[in-house]
Amino acid sequence: MTPFNSPEDQWALFAGSGYYLLSAPAGVLRIGGSARLDWLTTLSTQVFSGIDSGITREGLILDPQGHIKYPFMLTDDGSTAWLVAPDAPGLADFLRSMVFMYDVTIEELPETRVAWFLGGGVLEQAAVGDSGLLLLRDPWPNLENGGTCYFQGEHPAQRLPVIGVVTDTEGLARLKERAAQALPTETVEGYPVSEVREVSPSAWDALQIQRLRPGAAELDERSLPHELDWLRTAVHLNKGCYCGQETVARIVNMGAPPRRLVRLDLDGAHFGLPEPGAEVFTAHAGGESTVNAGEMQVAKPQAVRFDNVLQAPKGKNLFGEASCGAAQPAEPEVVEAETTAEEPIKQQVVGRVTRSANHYIYGPIAFALLRRSATGPYVVAVENGTVDAVETEIVPRDGRSADSPESRPGIRLPRLGAGIRPS
């Protein structure tokens, strides 16, 4: 069972005095050499050439089919590029294989720490005043130059900026000490925070799900950046050639991603959260089950109507359970409940949960990757049962981005050879 995180962790996080510390295999790479930025531009989905010192950008390494292999963030101090990646050793191995004759050096920094926290609090104040710390500002959810977006409307992450610091153990201790001088503080809702603390991974997941922020947990061998709305910060649609570019452009201009990321708000009556990989089903009345977990048979009892009010038979509730209700009038009109007796519920697996958390305001929430055409209502598998779920759409069902054309390019052109009769 996915653990429920401490509310104190989230209070500290949302007050800007709690930080999340990256752990292996996530880590930092140091890239040196005069060709470092141009070289990374040729390998990735993003333009890093000419980036100003102190600016943070995000990029992806794709395979030839456009699937995400390595996401990373980059900031440059004028002489060195600093990369923060969920799989630092894997990214380092890939980059080493692509050096060839370029003037670049690659160094893994396993002892370097990366701490993430919300901006606007005591940790940001302490970090900005310390010249010994390297700051990262998460570009999410800004629409970067050359990018496009799928989520429409005001993005929830606009009010939740995230900042990171790259430092060593001494620098982290110094940051905590400086931040603690401004305590106590409290969240916007008035929850008190009296210490600077490291928060649990579950507390961090709750924030990232609220921000609709994809990460390594959402990735598998089939992941495309379109499915996660990652084109807004990590992909430049107008840059030169890179591995996987054809797939990226084709989906934006001519197609739609096969899956889509959604946020699920879960029924809080069930004590428990779905594990990563838990199946998400649609549940529609009628037909036979198509899910491996088996078929759910729902038998509704007969109901009776008095003055146009639907009521259960004497001694039963509408679900056939024993009830201590009052006696019913004699000879009522017998009608069928809304779902007929013995009518099966057709369940179909439409996706899987990638991560879940218990948010201190919103309750149990989760990320899930669903089949693009899937429609609710949804139920999610948890330990010893299922829970109902309502989605927040991130990538729309039609799979169209803000820059997708109204119609497929060339749709009005005649097909090659159309209308030509053989002689």
Tab-separated table of C-alpha atoms in Angstrom:
chain	number	residue	atom	x	y	z
A	1	MET	CA	0.000	0.000	0.000
A	2	THR	CA	1.283	3.450	-0.905
A	3	PRO	CA	1.923	5.231	2.440
A	4	PHE	CA	0.021	8.304	3.526
A	5	ASN	CA	2.471	11.127	4.027
A	6	SER	CA	2.664	13.279	7.125
A	7	PRO	CA	0.558	16.456	6.889
A	8	GLU	CA	3.375	18.324	8.646
A	9	ASP	CA	5.610	17.533	5.654
A	10	GLN	CA	3.146	19.149	3.299
A	11	TRP	CA	2.569	22.128	5.587
A	12	ALA	CA	6.317	22.775	5.545
A	13	LEU	CA	6.508	22.238	1.785
A	14	PHE	CA	3.675	24.646	1.007
A	15	ALA	CA	5.000	27.216	3.473
A	16	GLY	CA	8.343	27.212	1.636
A	17	SER	CA	10.286	25.714	4.547
A	18	GLY	CA	10.227	22.076	3.473
A	19	TYR	CA	12.544	20.639	0.832
A	20	TYR	CA	12.713	17.393	-1.122
A	21	LEU	CA	16.136	15.822	-1.582
A	22	LEU	CA	16.817	13.888	-4.781
A	23	SER	CA	18.139	10.373	-4.308
A	24	ALA	CA	19.940	7.941	-6.633
A	25	PRO	CA	19.759	7.256	-9.507
A	26	ALA	CA	18.792	10.934	-9.828
A	27	GLY	CA	21.842	13.164	-9.741
A	28	VAL	CA	24.017	15.849	-11.281
A	29	LEU	CA	26.342	15.883	-14.295
A	30	ARG	CA	28.937	18.560	-14.970
A	31	ILE	CA	29.555	19.215	-18.672
A	32	GLY	CA	32.574	21.286	-19.643
A	33	GLY	CA	34.213	22.297	-22.901
A	34	SER	CA	33.641	25.040	-25.429
A	35	ALA	CA	31.186	22.984	-27.519
A	36	ARG	CA	28.993	21.836	-24.602
A	37	LEU	CA	25.860	23.886	-25.377
A	38	ASP	CA	25.846	23.412	-29.144
A	39	TRP	CA	26.549	19.715	-28.646
A	40	LEU	CA	23.633	19.258	-26.220
A	41	THR	CA	21.393	21.158	-28.645
A	42	THR	CA	22.155	18.664	-31.430
A	43	LEU	CA	21.394	15.684	-29.187
A	44	SER	CA	18.214	16.858	-27.476
A	45	THR	CA	14.782	18.324	-28.113
A	46	GLN	CA	15.749	21.753	-26.748
A	47	VAL	CA	17.913	24.699	-27.828
A	48	PHE	CA	20.690	25.364	-25.312
A	49	SER	CA	23.023	27.309	-27.595
A	50	GLY	CA	23.491	30.842	-26.310
A	51	ILE	CA	21.588	30.278	-23.055
A	52	ASP	CA	22.172	33.071	-20.557
A	53	SER	CA	23.931	32.347	-17.299
A	54	GLY	CA	21.495	31.413	-14.549
A	55	ILE	CA	18.621	30.442	-16.859
A	56	THR	CA	17.183	26.924	-16.453
A	57	ARG	CA	15.895	24.962	-19.422
A	58	GLU	CA	14.582	21.457	-19.784
A	59	GLY	CA	15.371	18.940	-22.517
A	60	LEU	CA	14.691	15.350	-23.530
A	61	ILE	CA	16.767	12.676	-25.186
A	62	LEU	CA	14.526	10.601	-27.462
A	63	ASP	CA	14.980	7.326	-29.297
A	64	PRO	CA	14.462	7.160	-33.090
A	65	GLN	CA	10.737	6.454	-32.571
A	66	GLY	CA	10.300	9.563	-30.428
A	67	HIS	CA	10.053	7.769	-27.076
A	68	ILE	CA	11.565	9.518	-24.057
A	69	LYS	CA	14.831	8.018	-22.846
A	70	TYR	CA	16.350	10.707	-20.601
A	71	PRO	CA	14.740	13.929	-19.355
A	72	PHE	CA	17.001	16.534	-17.755
A	73	MET	CA	17.257	20.168	-16.636
A	74	LEU	CA	20.201	22.376	-17.489
A	75	THR	CA	21.652	25.606	-16.218
A	76	ASP	CA	24.941	27.131	-17.314
A	77	ASP	CA	27.255	29.380	-15.305
A	78	GLY	CA	29.208	30.642	-18.295
A	79	SER	CA	31.898	27.975	-18.245
A	80	THR	CA	30.117	24.796	-17.163
A	81	ALA	CA	26.721	23.265	-17.882
A	82	TRP	CA	25.051	21.586	-14.908
A	83	LEU	CA	22.552	18.851	-15.719
A	84	VAL	CA	20.082	17.412	-13.207
A	85	ALA	CA	18.556	14.142	-14.369
A	86	PRO	CA	16.355	11.383	-12.894
A	87	ASP	CA	18.781	8.799	-14.273
A	88	ALA	CA	22.158	10.525	-14.116
A	89	PRO	CA	24.315	7.395	-14.694
A	90	GLY	CA	22.252	6.367	-17.722
A	91	LEU	CA	22.374	9.862	-19.205
A	92	ALA	CA	26.137	10.083	-18.589
A	93	ASP	CA	26.735	6.795	-20.422
A	94	PHE	CA	24.652	7.975	-23.366
A	95	LEU	CA	26.445	11.324	-23.565
A	96	ARG	CA	29.851	9.667	-23.442
A	97	SER	CA	28.874	7.541	-26.417
A	98	MET	CA	28.093	10.696	-28.416
A	99	VAL	CA	31.228	12.789	-27.763
A	100	PHE	CA	33.127	11.919	-30.970
A	101	MET	CA	35.371	14.914	-31.820
A	102	TYR	CA	33.496	17.539	-29.806
A	103	ASP	CA	35.300	19.615	-27.196
A	104	VAL	CA	33.260	18.425	-24.209
A	105	THR	CA	33.943	16.748	-20.883
A	106	ILE	CA	31.448	14.767	-18.800
A	107	GLU	CA	31.705	14.268	-15.063
A	108	GLU	CA	29.287	12.538	-12.709
A	109	LEU	CA	28.900	14.127	-9.264
A	110	PRO	CA	27.416	11.440	-6.983
A	111	GLU	CA	28.192	13.409	-3.806
A	112	THR	CA	26.406	16.556	-4.978
A	113	ARG	CA	22.964	17.143	-3.489
A	114	VAL	CA	19.893	18.640	-5.151
A	115	ALA	CA	17.146	20.049	-2.920
A	116	TRP	CA	13.804	21.199	-4.354
A	117	PHE	CA	11.317	23.492	-2.615
A	118	LEU	CA	8.485	25.892	-3.334
A	119	GLY	CA	9.401	29.488	-4.050
A	120	GLY	CA	8.285	32.422	-1.946
A	121	GLY	CA	9.327	31.001	1.420
A	122	VAL	CA	12.254	31.113	3.807
A	123	LEU	CA	14.297	28.608	1.793
A	124	GLU	CA	14.214	30.769	-1.315
A	125	GLN	CA	15.194	33.824	0.719
A	126	ALA	CA	18.160	31.949	2.179
A	127	ALA	CA	19.206	30.457	-1.176
A	128	VAL	CA	19.149	33.725	-3.108
A	129	GLY	CA	21.464	35.300	-0.562
A	130	ASP	CA	24.075	32.505	-0.745
A	131	SER	CA	26.525	32.852	-3.613
A	132	GLY	CA	27.885	29.374	-2.921
A	133	LEU	CA	24.683	27.707	-4.139
A	134	LEU	CA	23.730	26.992	-7.749
A	135	LEU	CA	20.056	27.798	-8.291
A	136	LEU	CA	17.664	26.039	-10.644
A	137	ARG	CA	14.233	27.442	-11.422
A	138	ASP	CA	11.868	24.815	-12.741
A	139	PRO	CA	10.551	26.197	-16.067
A	140	TRP	CA	7.267	24.295	-15.664
A	141	PRO	CA	4.589	25.247	-16.737
A	142	ASN	CA	5.877	28.204	-18.806
A	143	LEU	CA	5.377	27.938	-22.547
A	144	GLU	CA	8.993	28.086	-23.635
A	145	ASN	CA	10.140	29.554	-26.953
A	146	GLY	CA	9.384	27.019	-29.704
A	147	GLY	CA	7.142	24.906	-27.495
A	148	THR	CA	3.438	24.156	-27.560
A	149	CYS	CA	0.897	23.023	-24.978
A	150	TYR	CA	-2.034	20.647	-24.611
A	151	PHE	CA	-3.511	21.771	-21.285
A	152	GLN	CA	-5.840	24.715	-21.822
A	153	GLY	CA	-6.724	27.456	-19.339
A	154	GLU	CA	-4.911	28.757	-16.284
A	155	HIS	CA	-2.342	26.187	-15.281
A	156	PRO	CA	-2.341	25.273	-11.550
A	157	ALA	CA	1.467	25.316	-11.458
A	158	GLN	CA	1.574	29.034	-12.272
A	159	ARG	CA	0.974	29.757	-8.584
A	160	LEU	CA	3.395	27.068	-7.408
A	161	PRO	CA	6.917	27.897	-8.641
A	162	VAL	CA	9.585	25.355	-7.723
A	163	ILE	CA	13.240	26.159	-7.075
A	164	GLY	CA	16.196	23.845	-6.679
A	165	VAL	CA	19.685	24.223	-5.292
A	166	VAL	CA	22.721	22.218	-6.328
A	167	THR	CA	25.188	22.010	-3.468
A	168	ASP	CA	27.184	19.736	-1.205
A	169	THR	CA	26.356	18.560	2.312
A	170	GLU	CA	27.916	21.664	3.898
A	171	GLY	CA	26.011	23.994	1.600
A	172	LEU	CA	22.723	22.254	2.416
A	173	ALA	CA	23.365	22.596	6.154
A	174	ARG	CA	24.168	26.279	5.678
A	175	LEU	CA	20.948	26.773	3.708
A	176	LYS	CA	18.856	25.158	6.438
A	177	GLU	CA	20.515	27.235	9.148
A	178	ARG	CA	19.906	30.515	7.312
A	179	ALA	CA	16.292	29.598	6.532
A	180	ALA	CA	15.577	28.584	10.139
A	181	GLN	CA	16.347	32.123	11.306
A	182	ALA	CA	13.088	33.299	9.667
A	183	LEU	CA	10.883	30.730	11.413
A	184	PRO	CA	8.190	30.165	12.590
A	185	THR	CA	5.943	30.547	9.561
A	186	GLU	CA	2.674	29.084	8.308
A	187	THR	CA	0.839	27.988	5.187
A	188	VAL	CA	-1.689	30.195	3.417
A	189	GLU	CA	-4.400	28.221	5.221
A	190	GLY	CA	-2.820	28.994	8.599
A	191	TYR	CA	-1.141	25.666	9.372
A	192	PRO	CA	1.897	26.339	11.596
A	193	VAL	CA	5.454	25.402	10.570
A	194	SER	CA	8.233	25.646	13.137
A	195	GLU	CA	11.198	23.935	11.457
A	196	VAL	CA	13.015	23.543	8.176
A	197	ARG	CA	12.599	19.904	7.285
A	198	GLU	CA	13.217	17.360	4.566
A	199	VAL	CA	9.875	16.077	3.282
A	200	SER	CA	8.916	12.580	2.220
A	201	PRO	CA	8.695	11.459	-1.424
A	202	SER	CA	4.929	11.134	-0.978
A	203	ALA	CA	4.609	14.772	0.092
A	204	TRP	CA	6.627	15.818	-2.945
A	205	ASP	CA	4.447	13.656	-5.211
A	206	ALA	CA	1.345	15.391	-3.833
A	207	LEU	CA	2.764	18.755	-4.876
A	208	GLN	CA	3.844	17.531	-8.316
A	209	ILE	CA	0.450	15.969	-9.028
A	210	GLN	CA	-1.232	19.213	-8.005
A	211	ARG	CA	1.119	21.056	-10.392
A	212	LEU	CA	0.310	18.542	-13.181
A	213	ARG	CA	4.078	18.140	-13.446
A	214	PRO	CA	5.252	14.949	-15.225
A	215	GLY	CA	8.429	13.248	-14.142
A	216	ALA	CA	10.351	9.996	-14.248
A	217	ALA	CA	7.486	8.119	-12.554
A	218	GLU	CA	5.324	8.702	-15.641
A	219	LEU	CA	7.858	7.211	-18.052
A	220	ASP	CA	7.923	3.766	-19.613
A	221	GLU	CA	9.395	2.387	-22.817
A	222	ARG	CA	6.504	3.842	-24.878
A	223	SER	CA	6.324	7.364	-23.412
A	224	LEU	CA	5.983	10.243	-25.875
A	225	PRO	CA	6.382	13.883	-24.786
A	226	HIS	CA	2.935	14.727	-26.220
A	227	GLU	CA	1.235	12.311	-23.822
A	228	LEU	CA	2.563	14.234	-20.815
A	229	ASP	CA	2.149	17.819	-22.104
A	230	TRP	CA	5.946	18.007	-21.988
A	231	LEU	CA	6.193	19.961	-25.237
A	232	ARG	CA	5.497	23.175	-23.287
A	233	THR	CA	8.897	23.243	-21.573
A	234	ALA	CA	11.138	20.534	-23.027
A	235	VAL	CA	10.644	20.530	-26.820
A	236	HIS	CA	11.517	23.204	-29.393
A	237	LEU	CA	9.435	22.551	-32.502
A	238	ASN	CA	11.476	24.819	-34.771
A	239	LYS	CA	15.033	23.684	-34.016
A	240	GLY	CA	17.287	21.614	-36.230
A	241	CYS	CA	17.293	17.871	-36.593
A	242	TYR	CA	17.543	15.582	-33.571
A	243	CYS	CA	16.776	11.941	-32.892
A	244	GLY	CA	12.996	11.401	-32.748
A	245	GLN	CA	12.134	14.758	-34.343
A	246	GLU	CA	10.059	13.198	-37.130
A	247	THR	CA	7.715	11.538	-34.648
A	248	VAL	CA	7.373	14.717	-32.589
A	249	ALA	CA	6.433	16.802	-35.643
A	250	ARG	CA	4.148	14.162	-37.151
A	251	ILE	CA	2.040	13.814	-33.993
A	252	VAL	CA	1.669	17.582	-33.600
A	253	ASN	CA	0.753	18.190	-37.238
A	254	MET	CA	-0.946	15.040	-38.451
A	255	GLY	CA	-1.931	12.784	-35.586
A	256	ALA	CA	-2.594	12.438	-31.899
A	257	PRO	CA	-0.750	10.728	-29.027
A	258	PRO	CA	-2.022	7.219	-28.245
A	259	ARG	CA	-2.233	7.912	-24.505
A	260	ARG	CA	-2.808	10.919	-22.278
A	261	LEU	CA	-1.828	11.870	-18.742
A	262	VAL	CA	-4.672	12.728	-16.349
A	263	ARG	CA	-4.948	13.717	-12.749
A	264	LEU	CA	-7.399	11.555	-10.819
A	265	ASP	CA	-9.224	12.688	-7.691
A	266	LEU	CA	-10.036	9.523	-5.764
A	267	ASP	CA	-12.896	8.651	-3.453
A	268	GLY	CA	-11.519	9.346	0.011
A	269	ALA	CA	-13.877	6.924	1.757
A	270	HIS	CA	-11.477	4.054	1.057
A	271	PHE	CA	-8.439	4.125	3.338
A	272	GLY	CA	-5.616	3.443	0.931
A	273	LEU	CA	-3.963	4.664	-2.239
A	274	PRO	CA	-3.387	2.840	-5.527
A	275	GLU	CA	0.099	1.524	-6.091
A	276	PRO	CA	2.116	2.567	-9.157
A	277	GLY	CA	0.944	0.310	-11.960
A	278	ALA	CA	-2.555	-0.126	-10.531
A	279	GLU	CA	-5.125	-0.616	-13.277
A	280	VAL	CA	-7.672	2.050	-14.160
A	281	PHE	CA	-11.012	0.835	-15.512
A	282	THR	CA	-14.026	2.369	-17.126
A	283	ALA	CA	-17.264	1.027	-15.681
A	284	HIS	CA	-20.338	1.100	-17.900
A	285	ALA	CA	-23.591	-0.793	-17.414
A	286	GLY	CA	-24.365	-3.584	-19.857
A	287	GLY	CA	-22.352	-6.276	-21.600
A	288	GLU	CA	-19.800	-8.741	-20.353
A	289	SER	CA	-16.613	-7.972	-18.524
A	290	THR	CA	-13.468	-7.518	-20.588
A	291	VAL	CA	-11.047	-7.134	-17.684
A	292	ASN	CA	-8.685	-9.791	-16.395
A	293	ALA	CA	-9.686	-9.079	-12.821
A	294	GLY	CA	-13.060	-10.648	-13.570
A	295	GLU	CA	-16.640	-9.532	-13.809
A	296	MET	CA	-18.535	-7.477	-11.276
A	297	GLN	CA	-22.181	-8.520	-10.978
A	298	VAL	CA	-24.385	-5.906	-9.368
A	299	ALA	CA	-27.869	-7.073	-8.337
A	300	LYS	CA	-30.205	-4.199	-7.514
A	301	PRO	CA	-33.294	-5.038	-5.442
A	302	GLN	CA	-36.710	-3.954	-6.456
A	303	ALA	CA	-37.660	-0.487	-5.286
A	304	VAL	CA	-41.010	1.073	-4.574
A	305	ARG	CA	-42.334	4.521	-5.378
A	306	PHE	CA	-44.439	6.656	-3.035
A	307	ASP	CA	-45.488	10.064	-4.325
A	308	ASN	CA	-42.716	10.040	-6.940
A	309	VAL	CA	-39.991	9.340	-4.329
A	310	LEU	CA	-37.839	6.252	-4.919
A	311	GLN	CA	-37.555	4.135	-1.743
A	312	ALA	CA	-36.229	0.698	-0.881
A	313	PRO	CA	-38.437	-2.246	0.162
A	314	LYS	CA	-39.224	-2.579	3.834
A	315	GLY	CA	-36.173	-3.570	5.863
A	316	LYS	CA	-33.739	-2.963	2.960
A	317	ASN	CA	-31.878	-0.018	1.525
A	318	LEU	CA	-31.479	0.554	-2.224
A	319	PHE	CA	-28.405	-1.691	-2.234
A	320	GLY	CA	-30.211	-4.628	-0.645
A	321	GLU	CA	-28.569	-4.160	2.748
A	322	ALA	CA	-30.420	-4.521	6.039
A	323	SER	CA	-31.973	-1.259	7.154
A	324	CYS	CA	-33.766	0.040	10.211
A	325	GLY	CA	-36.096	2.249	8.139
A	326	ALA	CA	-39.688	2.939	9.086
A	327	ALA	CA	-42.528	0.642	7.977
A	328	GLN	CA	-43.817	1.219	4.446
A	329	PRO	CA	-47.453	1.881	3.474
A	330	ALA	CA	-49.427	-1.099	2.219
A	331	GLU	CA	-49.544	-2.175	-1.425
A	332	PRO	CA	-47.108	0.292	-2.988
A	333	GLU	CA	-46.471	0.445	-6.735
A	334	VAL	CA	-43.541	-1.841	-7.554
A	335	VAL	CA	-41.013	-0.406	-10.008
A	336	GLU	CA	-37.513	-1.314	-11.129
A	337	ALA	CA	-34.546	0.569	-9.709
A	338	GLU	CA	-32.444	2.580	-12.141
A	339	THR	CA	-30.129	-0.371	-12.842
A	340	THR	CA	-31.980	-3.582	-13.630
A	341	ALA	CA	-31.476	-6.678	-11.498
A	342	GLU	CA	-28.552	-8.917	-12.417
A	343	GLU	CA	-27.242	-6.335	-14.900
A	344	PRO	CA	-23.465	-6.702	-15.189
A	345	ILE	CA	-21.027	-3.849	-15.107
A	346	LYS	CA	-18.781	-3.847	-18.165
A	347	GLN	CA	-15.251	-3.072	-17.080
A	348	GLN	CA	-12.361	-2.358	-19.387
A	349	VAL	CA	-8.759	-1.569	-18.523
A	350	VAL	CA	-7.962	1.844	-20.016
A	351	GLY	CA	-4.730	2.741	-18.244
A	352	ARG	CA	-2.537	2.548	-15.197
A	353	VAL	CA	-1.645	4.728	-12.232
A	354	THR	CA	1.892	6.115	-12.280
A	355	ARG	CA	1.942	7.588	-8.746
A	356	SER	CA	-0.462	8.655	-6.020
A	357	ALA	CA	-0.430	10.691	-2.823
A	358	ASN	CA	-2.692	12.026	-0.112
A	359	HIS	CA	-2.879	15.814	-0.474
A	360	TYR	CA	-3.532	17.812	2.688
A	361	ILE	CA	-6.257	19.833	0.920
A	362	TYR	CA	-7.497	17.702	-1.978
A	363	GLY	CA	-7.282	14.287	-0.335
A	364	PRO	CA	-6.193	11.232	-2.343
A	365	ILE	CA	-5.000	12.152	-5.844
A	366	ALA	CA	-3.062	10.323	-8.544
A	367	PHE	CA	-1.502	10.539	-11.969
A	368	ALA	CA	-2.584	7.974	-14.538
A	369	LEU	CA	-1.760	7.318	-18.165
A	370	LEU	CA	-4.961	6.429	-20.010
A	371	ARG	CA	-5.890	5.384	-23.503
A	372	ARG	CA	-6.488	8.686	-25.287
A	373	SER	CA	-10.143	7.969	-26.153
A	374	ALA	CA	-11.067	6.698	-22.672
A	375	THR	CA	-14.073	8.282	-20.978
A	376	GLY	CA	-15.301	7.936	-17.406
A	377	PRO	CA	-16.656	7.021	-15.010
A	378	TYR	CA	-13.438	5.437	-13.785
A	379	VAL	CA	-12.588	3.041	-11.000
A	380	VAL	CA	-9.046	2.379	-9.792
A	381	ALA	CA	-7.716	-0.827	-8.281
A	382	VAL	CA	-6.522	-0.555	-4.682
A	383	GLU	CA	-5.746	-3.149	-2.061
A	384	ASN	CA	-8.829	-5.335	-1.501
A	385	GLY	CA	-11.077	-3.455	-3.907
A	386	THR	CA	-11.555	-0.444	-6.138
A	387	VAL	CA	-12.232	3.274	-5.662
A	388	ASP	CA	-14.121	5.735	-7.841
A	389	ALA	CA	-12.098	8.444	-9.592
A	390	VAL	CA	-12.786	11.718	-11.394
A	391	GLU	CA	-10.290	13.038	-13.935
A	392	THR	CA	-8.777	16.452	-14.541
A	393	GLU	CA	-7.941	16.567	-18.232
A	394	ILE	CA	-4.349	17.491	-19.052
A	395	VAL	CA	-4.047	16.283	-22.635
A	396	PRO	CA	-7.442	16.543	-24.405
A	397	ARG	CA	-9.112	13.464	-25.847
A	398	ASP	CA	-8.817	14.777	-29.391
A	399	GLY	CA	-5.038	14.897	-28.926
A	400	ARG	CA	-4.713	18.379	-30.404
A	401	SER	CA	-2.122	20.825	-29.160
A	402	ALA	CA	-2.395	24.614	-29.283
A	403	ASP	CA	-0.318	24.553	-32.500
A	404	SER	CA	-1.973	21.613	-34.241
A	405	PRO	CA	-3.451	22.651	-37.620
A	406	GLU	CA	-7.225	22.702	-38.101
A	407	SER	CA	-6.904	19.918	-40.653
A	408	ARG	CA	-4.177	17.513	-41.609
A	409	PRO	CA	-1.624	19.192	-43.891
A	410	GLY	CA	-2.107	18.151	-47.512
A	411	ILE	CA	-5.531	16.617	-46.924
A	412	ARG	CA	-6.948	18.404	-49.989
A	413	LEU	CA	-4.141	17.309	-52.295
A	414	PRO	CA	-4.993	14.392	-54.616
A	415	ARG	CA	-3.349	11.118	-53.832
A	416	LEU	CA	-0.471	10.152	-56.071
A	417	GLY	CA	-1.919	8.419	-59.113
A	418	ALA	CA	-5.551	9.111	-58.175
A	419	GLY	CA	-7.805	9.289	-61.238
A	420	ILE	CA	-5.158	7.933	-63.628
A	421	ARG	CA	-6.347	4.982	-65.652
A	422	PRO	CA	-3.853	2.429	-66.805
A	423	SER	CA	-3.305	2.534	-70.583
